[in-house]
Coordinates of C-alpha atoms and ligand atoms in Angstrom, one line a residue:
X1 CA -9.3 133.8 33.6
X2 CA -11.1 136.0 31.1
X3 CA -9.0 138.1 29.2
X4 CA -6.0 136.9 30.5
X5 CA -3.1 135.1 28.2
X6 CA -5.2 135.4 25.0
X7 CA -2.8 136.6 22.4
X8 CA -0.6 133.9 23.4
X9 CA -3.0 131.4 23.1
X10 CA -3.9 132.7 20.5
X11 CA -8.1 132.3 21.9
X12 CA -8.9 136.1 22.1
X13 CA -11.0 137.7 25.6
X14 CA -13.7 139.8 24.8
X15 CA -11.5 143.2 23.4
X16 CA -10.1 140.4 21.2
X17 CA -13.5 139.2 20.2
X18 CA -14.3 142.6 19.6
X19 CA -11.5 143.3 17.6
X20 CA -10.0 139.8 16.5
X21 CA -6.2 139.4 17.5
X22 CA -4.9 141.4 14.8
X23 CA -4.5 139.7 11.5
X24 CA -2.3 142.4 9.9
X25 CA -0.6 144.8 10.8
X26 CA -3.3 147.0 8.8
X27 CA -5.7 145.9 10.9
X28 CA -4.3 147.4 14.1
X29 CA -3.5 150.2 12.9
X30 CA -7.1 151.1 11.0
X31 CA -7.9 150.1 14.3
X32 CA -6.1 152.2 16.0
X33 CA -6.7 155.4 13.7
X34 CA -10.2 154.8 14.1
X35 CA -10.2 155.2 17.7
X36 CA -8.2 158.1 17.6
X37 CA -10.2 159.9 14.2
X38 CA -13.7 160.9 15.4
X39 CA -15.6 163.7 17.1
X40 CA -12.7 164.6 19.3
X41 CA -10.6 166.1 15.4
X42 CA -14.2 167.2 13.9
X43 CA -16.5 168.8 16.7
X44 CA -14.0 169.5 19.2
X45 CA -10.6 170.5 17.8
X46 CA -12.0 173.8 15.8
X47 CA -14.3 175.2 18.9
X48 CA -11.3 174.3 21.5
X49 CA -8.7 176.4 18.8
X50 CA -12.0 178.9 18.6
X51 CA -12.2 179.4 22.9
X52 CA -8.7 179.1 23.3
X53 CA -7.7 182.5 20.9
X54 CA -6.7 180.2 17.6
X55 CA -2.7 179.8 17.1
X56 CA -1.4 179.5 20.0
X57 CA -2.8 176.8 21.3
X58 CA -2.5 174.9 17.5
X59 CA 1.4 175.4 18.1
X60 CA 0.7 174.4 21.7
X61 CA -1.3 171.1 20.7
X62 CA 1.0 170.4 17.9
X63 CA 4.1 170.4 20.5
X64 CA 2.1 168.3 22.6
X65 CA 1.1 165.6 20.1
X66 CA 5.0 165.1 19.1
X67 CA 6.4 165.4 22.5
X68 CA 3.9 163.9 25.2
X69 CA 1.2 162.3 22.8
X70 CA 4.0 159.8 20.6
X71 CA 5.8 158.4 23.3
X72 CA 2.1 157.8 24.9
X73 CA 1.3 156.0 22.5
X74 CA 4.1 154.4 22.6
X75 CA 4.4 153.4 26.0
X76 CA 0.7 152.5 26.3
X77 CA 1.3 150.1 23.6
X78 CA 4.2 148.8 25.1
X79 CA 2.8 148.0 28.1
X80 CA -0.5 146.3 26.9
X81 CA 1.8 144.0 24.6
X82 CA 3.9 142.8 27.2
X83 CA 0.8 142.4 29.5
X84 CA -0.8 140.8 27.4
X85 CA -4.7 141.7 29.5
X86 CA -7.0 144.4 30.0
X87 CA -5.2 147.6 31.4
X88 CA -6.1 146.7 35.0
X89 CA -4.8 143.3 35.1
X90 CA -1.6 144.7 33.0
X91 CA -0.4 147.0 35.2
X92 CA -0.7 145.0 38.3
X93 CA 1.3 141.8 36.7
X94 CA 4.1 144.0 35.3
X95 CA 4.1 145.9 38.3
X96 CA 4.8 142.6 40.2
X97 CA 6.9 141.1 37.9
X98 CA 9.3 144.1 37.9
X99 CA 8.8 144.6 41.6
X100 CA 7.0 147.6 41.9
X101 CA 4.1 148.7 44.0
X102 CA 1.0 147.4 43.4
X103 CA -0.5 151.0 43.3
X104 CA 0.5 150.8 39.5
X105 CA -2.9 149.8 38.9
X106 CA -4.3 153.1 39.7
X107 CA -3.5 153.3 36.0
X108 CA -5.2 150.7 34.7
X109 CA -8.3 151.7 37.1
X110 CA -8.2 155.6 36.6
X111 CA -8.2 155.1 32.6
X112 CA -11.4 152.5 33.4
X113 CA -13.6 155.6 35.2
X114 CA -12.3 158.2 32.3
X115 CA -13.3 155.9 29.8
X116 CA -16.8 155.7 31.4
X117 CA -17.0 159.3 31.9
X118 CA -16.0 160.4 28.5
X119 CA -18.3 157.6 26.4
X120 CA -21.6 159.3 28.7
X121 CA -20.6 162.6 26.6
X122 CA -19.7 161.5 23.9
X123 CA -22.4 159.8 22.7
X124 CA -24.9 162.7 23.7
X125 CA -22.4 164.7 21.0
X126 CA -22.9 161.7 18.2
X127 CA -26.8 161.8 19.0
X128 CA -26.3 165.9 17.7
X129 CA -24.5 164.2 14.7
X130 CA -27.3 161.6 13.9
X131 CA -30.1 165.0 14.3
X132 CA -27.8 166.9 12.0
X133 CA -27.5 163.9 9.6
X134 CA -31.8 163.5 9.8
X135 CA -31.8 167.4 9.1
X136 CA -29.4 167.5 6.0
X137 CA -31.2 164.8 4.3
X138 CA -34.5 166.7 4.9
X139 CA -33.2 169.3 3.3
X140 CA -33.5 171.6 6.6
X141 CA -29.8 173.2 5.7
X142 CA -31.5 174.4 2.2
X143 CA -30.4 178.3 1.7
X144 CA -30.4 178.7 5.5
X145 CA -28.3 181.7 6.9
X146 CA -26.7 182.2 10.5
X147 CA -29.5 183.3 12.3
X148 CA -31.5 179.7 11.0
X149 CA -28.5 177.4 11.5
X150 CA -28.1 179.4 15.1
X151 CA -31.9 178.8 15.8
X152 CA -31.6 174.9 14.8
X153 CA -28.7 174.3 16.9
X154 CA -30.6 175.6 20.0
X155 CA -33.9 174.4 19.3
X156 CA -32.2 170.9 19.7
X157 CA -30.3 171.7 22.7
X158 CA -33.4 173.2 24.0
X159 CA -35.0 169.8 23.6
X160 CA -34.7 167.2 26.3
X161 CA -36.8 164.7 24.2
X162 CA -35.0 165.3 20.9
X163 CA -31.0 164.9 22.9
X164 CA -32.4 162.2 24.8
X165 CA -33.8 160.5 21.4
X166 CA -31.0 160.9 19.9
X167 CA -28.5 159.4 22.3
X168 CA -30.1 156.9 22.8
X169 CA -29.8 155.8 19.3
X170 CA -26.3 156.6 19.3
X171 CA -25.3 154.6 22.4
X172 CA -27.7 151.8 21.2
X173 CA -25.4 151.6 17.7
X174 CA -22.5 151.6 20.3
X175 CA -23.4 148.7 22.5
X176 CA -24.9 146.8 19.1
X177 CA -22.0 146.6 17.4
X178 CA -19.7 145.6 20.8
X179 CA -22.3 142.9 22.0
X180 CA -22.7 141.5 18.4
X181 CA -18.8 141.2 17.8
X182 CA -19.0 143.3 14.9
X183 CA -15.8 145.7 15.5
X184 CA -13.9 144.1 13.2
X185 CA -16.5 144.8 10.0
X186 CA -16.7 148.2 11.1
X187 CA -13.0 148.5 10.9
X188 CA -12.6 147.1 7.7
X189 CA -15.4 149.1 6.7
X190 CA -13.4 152.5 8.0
X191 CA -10.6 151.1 5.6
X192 CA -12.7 152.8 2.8
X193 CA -14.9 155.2 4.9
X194 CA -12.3 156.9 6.7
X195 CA -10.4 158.5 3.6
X196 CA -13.8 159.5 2.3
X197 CA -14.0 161.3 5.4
X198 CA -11.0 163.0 4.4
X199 CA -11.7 163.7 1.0
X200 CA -15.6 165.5 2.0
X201 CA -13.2 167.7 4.6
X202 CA -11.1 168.5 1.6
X203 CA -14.8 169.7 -0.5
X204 CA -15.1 171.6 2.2
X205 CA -11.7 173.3 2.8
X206 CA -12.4 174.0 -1.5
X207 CA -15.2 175.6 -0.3
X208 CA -13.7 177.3 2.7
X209 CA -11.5 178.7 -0.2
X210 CA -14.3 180.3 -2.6
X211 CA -16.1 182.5 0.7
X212 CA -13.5 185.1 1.6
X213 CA -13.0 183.9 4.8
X214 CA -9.9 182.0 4.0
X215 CA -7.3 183.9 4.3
X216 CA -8.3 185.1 7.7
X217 CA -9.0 181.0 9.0
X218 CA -5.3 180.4 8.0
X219 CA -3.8 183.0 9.9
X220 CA -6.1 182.8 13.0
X221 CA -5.0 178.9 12.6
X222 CA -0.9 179.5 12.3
X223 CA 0.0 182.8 13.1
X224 CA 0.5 182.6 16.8
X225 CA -0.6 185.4 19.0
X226 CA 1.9 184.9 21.7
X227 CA 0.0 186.7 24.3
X228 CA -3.1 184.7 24.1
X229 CA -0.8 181.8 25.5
X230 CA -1.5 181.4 29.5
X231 CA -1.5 178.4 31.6
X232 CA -5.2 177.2 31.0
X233 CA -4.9 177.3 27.6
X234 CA -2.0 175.0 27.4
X235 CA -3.6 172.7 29.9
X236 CA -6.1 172.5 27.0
X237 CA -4.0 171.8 24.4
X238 CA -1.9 169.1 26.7
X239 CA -5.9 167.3 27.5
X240 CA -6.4 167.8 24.0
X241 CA -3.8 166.0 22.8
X242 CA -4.7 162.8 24.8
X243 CA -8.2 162.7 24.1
X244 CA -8.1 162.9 20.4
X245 CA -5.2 160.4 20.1
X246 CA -7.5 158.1 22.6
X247 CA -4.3 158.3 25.5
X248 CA -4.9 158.0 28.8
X249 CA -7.8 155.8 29.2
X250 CA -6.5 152.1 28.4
X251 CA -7.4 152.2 24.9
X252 CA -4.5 152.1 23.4
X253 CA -3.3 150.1 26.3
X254 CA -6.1 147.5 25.2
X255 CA -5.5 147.3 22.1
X256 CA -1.8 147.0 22.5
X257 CA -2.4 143.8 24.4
X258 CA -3.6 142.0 20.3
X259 CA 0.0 143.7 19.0
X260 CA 2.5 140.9 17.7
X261 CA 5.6 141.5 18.1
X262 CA 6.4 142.1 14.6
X263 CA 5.0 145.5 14.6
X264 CA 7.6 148.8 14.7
X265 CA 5.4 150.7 17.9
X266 CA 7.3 153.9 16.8
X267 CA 6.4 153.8 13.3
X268 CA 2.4 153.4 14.1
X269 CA 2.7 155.4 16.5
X270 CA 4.0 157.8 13.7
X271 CA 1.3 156.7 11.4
X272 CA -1.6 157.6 13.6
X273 CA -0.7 160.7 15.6
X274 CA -0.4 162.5 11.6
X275 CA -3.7 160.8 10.3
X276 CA -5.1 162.1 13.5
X277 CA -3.3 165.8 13.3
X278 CA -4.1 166.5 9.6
X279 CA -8.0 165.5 10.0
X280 CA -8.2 168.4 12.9
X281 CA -6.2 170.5 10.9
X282 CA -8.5 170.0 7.8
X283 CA -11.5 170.2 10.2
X284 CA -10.2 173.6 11.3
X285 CA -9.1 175.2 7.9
X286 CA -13.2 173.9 6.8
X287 CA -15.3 175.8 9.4
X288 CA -13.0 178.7 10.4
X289 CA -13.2 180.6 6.8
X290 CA -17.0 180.0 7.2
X291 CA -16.9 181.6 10.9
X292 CA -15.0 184.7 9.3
X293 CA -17.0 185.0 6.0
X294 CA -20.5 185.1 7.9
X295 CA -18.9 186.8 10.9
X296 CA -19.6 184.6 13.3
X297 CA -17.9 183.8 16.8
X298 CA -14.8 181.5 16.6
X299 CA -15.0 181.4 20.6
X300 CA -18.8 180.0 20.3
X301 CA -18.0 176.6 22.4
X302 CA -19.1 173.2 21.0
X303 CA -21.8 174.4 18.8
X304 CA -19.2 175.5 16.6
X305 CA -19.1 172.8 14.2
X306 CA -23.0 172.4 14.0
X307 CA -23.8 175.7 12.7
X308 CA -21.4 176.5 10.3
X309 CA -21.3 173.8 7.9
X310 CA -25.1 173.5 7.6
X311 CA -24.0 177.2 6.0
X312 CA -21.7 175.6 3.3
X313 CA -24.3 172.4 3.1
X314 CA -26.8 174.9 2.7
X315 CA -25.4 177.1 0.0
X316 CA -23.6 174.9 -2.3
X317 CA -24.9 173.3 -5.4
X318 CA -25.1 169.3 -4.7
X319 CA -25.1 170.8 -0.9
X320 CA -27.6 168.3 0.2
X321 CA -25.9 165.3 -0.7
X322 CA -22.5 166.3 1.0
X323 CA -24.1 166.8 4.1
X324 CA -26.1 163.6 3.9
X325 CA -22.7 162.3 3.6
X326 CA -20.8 164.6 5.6
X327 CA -22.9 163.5 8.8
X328 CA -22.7 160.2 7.7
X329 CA -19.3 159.6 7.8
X330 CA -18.8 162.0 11.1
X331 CA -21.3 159.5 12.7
X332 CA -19.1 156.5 11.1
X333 CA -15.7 157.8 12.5
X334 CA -17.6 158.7 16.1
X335 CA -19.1 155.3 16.4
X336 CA -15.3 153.4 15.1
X337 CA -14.2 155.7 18.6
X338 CA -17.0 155.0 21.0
X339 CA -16.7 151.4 20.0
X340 CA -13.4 151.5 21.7
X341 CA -14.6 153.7 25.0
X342 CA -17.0 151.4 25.8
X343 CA -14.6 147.9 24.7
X344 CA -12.4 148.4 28.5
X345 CA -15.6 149.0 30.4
X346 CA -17.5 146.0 29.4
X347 CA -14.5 144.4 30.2
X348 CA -14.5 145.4 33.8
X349 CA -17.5 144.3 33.9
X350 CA -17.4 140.8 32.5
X351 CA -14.0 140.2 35.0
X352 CA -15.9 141.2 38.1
X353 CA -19.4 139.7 37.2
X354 CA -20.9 136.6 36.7
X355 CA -22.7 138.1 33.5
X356 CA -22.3 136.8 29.8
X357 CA -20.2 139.3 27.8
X358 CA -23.6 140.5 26.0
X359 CA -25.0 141.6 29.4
X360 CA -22.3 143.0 30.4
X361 CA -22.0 145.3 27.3
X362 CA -26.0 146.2 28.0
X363 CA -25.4 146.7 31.7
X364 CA -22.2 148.6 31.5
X365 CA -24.0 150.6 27.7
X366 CA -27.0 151.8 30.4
X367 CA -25.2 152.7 33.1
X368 CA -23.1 155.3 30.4
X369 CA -26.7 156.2 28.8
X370 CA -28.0 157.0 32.0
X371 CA -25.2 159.4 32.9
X372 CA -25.4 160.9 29.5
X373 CA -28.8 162.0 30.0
X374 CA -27.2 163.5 32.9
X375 CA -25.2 165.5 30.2
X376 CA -27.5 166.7 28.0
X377 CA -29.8 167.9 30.9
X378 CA -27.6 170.6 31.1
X379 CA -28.1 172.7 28.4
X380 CA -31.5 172.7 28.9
X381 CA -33.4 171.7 32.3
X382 CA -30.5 171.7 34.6
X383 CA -28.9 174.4 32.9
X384 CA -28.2 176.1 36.8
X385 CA -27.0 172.9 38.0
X386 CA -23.5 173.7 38.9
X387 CA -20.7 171.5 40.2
X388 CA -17.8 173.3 40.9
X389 CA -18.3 176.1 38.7
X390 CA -19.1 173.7 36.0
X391 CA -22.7 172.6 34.2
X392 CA -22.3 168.6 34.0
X393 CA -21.5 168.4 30.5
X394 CA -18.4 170.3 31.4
X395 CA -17.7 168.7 34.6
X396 CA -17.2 165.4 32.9
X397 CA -15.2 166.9 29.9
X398 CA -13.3 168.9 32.5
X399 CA -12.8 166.3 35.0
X400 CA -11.3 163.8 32.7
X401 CA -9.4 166.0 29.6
X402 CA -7.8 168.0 32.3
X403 CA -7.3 165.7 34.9
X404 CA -8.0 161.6 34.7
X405 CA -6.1 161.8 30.9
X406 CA -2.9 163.5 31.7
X407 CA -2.4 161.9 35.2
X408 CA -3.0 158.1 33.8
X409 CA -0.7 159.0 30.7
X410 CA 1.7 160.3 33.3
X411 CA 1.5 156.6 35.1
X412 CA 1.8 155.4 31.7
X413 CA 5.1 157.0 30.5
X414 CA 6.9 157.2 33.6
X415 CA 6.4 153.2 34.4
X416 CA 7.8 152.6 30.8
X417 CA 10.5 155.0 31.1
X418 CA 11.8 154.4 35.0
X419 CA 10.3 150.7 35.7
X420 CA 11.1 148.9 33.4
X421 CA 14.5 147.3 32.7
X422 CA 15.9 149.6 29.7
X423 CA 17.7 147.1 27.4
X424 CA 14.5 145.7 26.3
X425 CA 12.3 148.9 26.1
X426 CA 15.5 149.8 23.9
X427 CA 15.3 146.1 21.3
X428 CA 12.1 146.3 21.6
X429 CA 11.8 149.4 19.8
X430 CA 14.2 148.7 17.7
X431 CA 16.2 152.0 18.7
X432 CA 20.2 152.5 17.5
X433 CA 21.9 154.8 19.4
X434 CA 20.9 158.4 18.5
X435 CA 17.5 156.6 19.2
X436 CA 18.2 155.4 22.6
X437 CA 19.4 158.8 23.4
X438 CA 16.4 161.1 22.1
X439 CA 13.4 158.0 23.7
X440 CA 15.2 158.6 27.0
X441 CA 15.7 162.1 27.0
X442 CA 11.6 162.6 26.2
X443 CA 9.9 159.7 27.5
X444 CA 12.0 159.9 30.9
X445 CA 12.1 164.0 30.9
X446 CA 10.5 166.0 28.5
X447 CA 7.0 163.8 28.4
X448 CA 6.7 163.4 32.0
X449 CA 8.0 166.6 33.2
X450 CA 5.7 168.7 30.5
X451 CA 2.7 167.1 31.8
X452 CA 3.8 167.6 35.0
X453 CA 4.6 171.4 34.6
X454 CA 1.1 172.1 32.9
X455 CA -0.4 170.6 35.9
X456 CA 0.2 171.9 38.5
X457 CA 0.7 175.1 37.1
X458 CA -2.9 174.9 36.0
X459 CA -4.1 174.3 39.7
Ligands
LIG501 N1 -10.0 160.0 20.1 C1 -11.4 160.0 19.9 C2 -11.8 161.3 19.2 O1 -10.9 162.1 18.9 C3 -12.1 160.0 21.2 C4 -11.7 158.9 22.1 C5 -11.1 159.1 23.2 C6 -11.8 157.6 21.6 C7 -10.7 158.1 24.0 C8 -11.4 156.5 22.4 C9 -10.8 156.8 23.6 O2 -12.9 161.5 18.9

């Protein structure tokens, strides 16, 4: 069977053509920081911390990241090494091999659809990306003020044609690089790219620094207002947390399943949950003193990110060139994650298909264009289209941060923690005794119990 027995064998299925069976240990875990690193720490982190009253939620979404996000990781991880197949196929052999219900693959199957859902929007929010990256080397960003970088950020949402243009692109980037086996260049390529990333977001903190608006962005960051904290904005920070450390939807599950056994889960697991953190946190400390200094709205939604920098881009000396690579490298770390949204589904596809695994990346790569257009209808033509309160766009970020992520990480956690003989979770993890104690207090409480809590609380 496809997919099935391949790091064994050593003769990879397709996520293992797509990525190789890890060579190194630094492979996986560029990997893995890839996936998590992209649009989810740049574009969504400061507008999320911007709607949901700043500080609170940070300390919220920090919390969750070390209590509920780690042993995620972990346990999604675990489970794809010792499964050794796609997340579906996974769950329902360790689910029979450790005599459990075979409704354990709800798991495998709910991660599947939010992986789906989540790649349609995402890609509509890379194609914003690639116009902003056209517009800073054009030199559109050139002494613009607020109301200009407002007015460009609607006048592309306010243009089917233009979204739809650039989308497509995006997703055709996406489905290029899966169908031509590429994934592994691209991560070696984020090897370099990725702390270049970091560095620009550091220019830009420096220049965060020199406007006035710093001080204010560092206490709107980290000095909690307590009362700002209800229910929905912890469910935020909680969906949060998953989608920018790629939880909840098989990813990490997938690529667990190329892990050798050499590698300390705990310790990557480490690794990439602080790469992850300190890019949002860098993200947030660039664009809020901007927000303050020009007096802008820190609650604006997702067109946060898209019309302050073109401020600093726009104002700075060598301004041009930064946001030429700026956009560039946002664009690099978004594709390094959509590559791995759209790795499970193609899988699906090939398992339950006769088609080769290139037409099953095309088939499954229009299907998530198609609903994307979906997306971007809605802030313009279908802007009154309402599903439950919510445009599309939201309905799909809604429906799967706030729901299909927190329940399949739930699955995740509590099948590692209460189904699966405990010895070897325990040598497998290498854990000593203070160890043992404080994994099964949080992945067998704290983790599943928090999510839990936030849940239904939120309902
Ligand atoms: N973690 C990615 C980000 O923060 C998004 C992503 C979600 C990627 C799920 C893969 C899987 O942008």
């Amino acid at each position: 069977m496809k997919g099935s027995t391949l790091a064994a064998s050593g003769s990879p299925g397709i996520a293992g053509k797509i990525h190789g069976a890890w060579s190194s240990r630094m492979g996986f875990l560029i990997a893995a920081v890839g996936s998590a690193v992209g649009l989810g720490n740049i574009w969504k982190f400061p507008y999320m911390v911007g709607q949901s009253g700043g500080a609170a939620f940070v300390a919220v979404y920090l919390v969750c990241i070390a209590l509920i996000g780690l042993p995620i990781i972990v346990a999604e991880w675990l489970l794809g090494r010792r499964g050794q197949k796609n997340p579906i196929n996974t769950m329902a052999d360790l689910a029979r091999k450790n005599n459990r219900s075979k409704a354990w693959v709800t798991i495998g199957i709910s991660g599947t659809l939010a992986a789906f859902l989540i790649l349609s929007f995402y890609s509509v929010i890379g194609g914003w990306a690639l116009s902003y990256l056209a517009d800073a080397a054009g030199g559109t960003f050139n002494g613009m003020d607020k109301d200009a970088a407002g007015a460009l950020f609607n006048g592309m949402l306010a243009s089917p044609a233009t979204l739809v243009a650039w989308h497509t692109v995006f997703m055709v980037l996406t489905v290029g690089v899966v169908a031509m086996g590429v994934s592994s260049g691209i991560e070696r390529a984020s090897k370099l790219l990725m702390p270049a990333l970091g560095v620009l977001l550091v220019i830009m903190v420096g220049y965060g620094v020199t406007t006035g608006g710093f001080g204010a962005a560092a206490e709107y960051l980290f000095k909690p207002d307590w009362s700002k904290l209800n229910s929905t904005v912890v469910l935020a920070a909680l969906g949060h947390a998953f989608f920018t450390l790629s939880l909840g939807m098989g990813v990490m599950m997938a690529y667990g399943s190329y892990l050798g056994q050499d590698v300390n889960l705990l310790q990557a697991a480490r690794t990439v949950a602080i790469a992850d953190t300190v890019i949002a946190l860098g993200a947030g400390l660039a664009i809020f003193p901007i927000v303050f200094a020009n007096g802008l709205d820190p609650a604006a939604g997702p067109g946060l990110v898209f019309v302050t920098l073109p401020l600093a881009f726009g104002s700075i000396s060598g301004g041009m060139i930064l946001g030429v690579m700026f956009f560039a490298l946002l664009i690099f770390a978004a594709l390094t994650s959509s590559i791995s949204l759209l790795a499970p589904v193609v899988e699906f596809v090939e398992e339950r298909t006769p088609l080769s695994r290139v037409a099953s990346t095309v088939v499954a790569g229009i299907a998530i264009w198609a609903l994307g257009i979906a997306a971007l209808l809605s802030f313009n033509v279908w802007s009154d289209v309402s599903i439950l309160g919510n445009n599309i766009f939201d309905l799909l970020d809604k429906l799967t941060s706030k729901f299909l992520l927190p329940l399949t990480g739930l699955g995740a956690i509590v099948f590692v923690a209460w189904c699966l003989d405990r010895e070897s979770v325990r040598k497998e993890l290498g854990l000593g005794e203070t160890g043992t104690m404080i994994w099964n207090l949080v992945s067998r409480f704290v983790a599943p119990i928090g999510v839990l809590i936030v849940f239904i609380s939120s309902l």
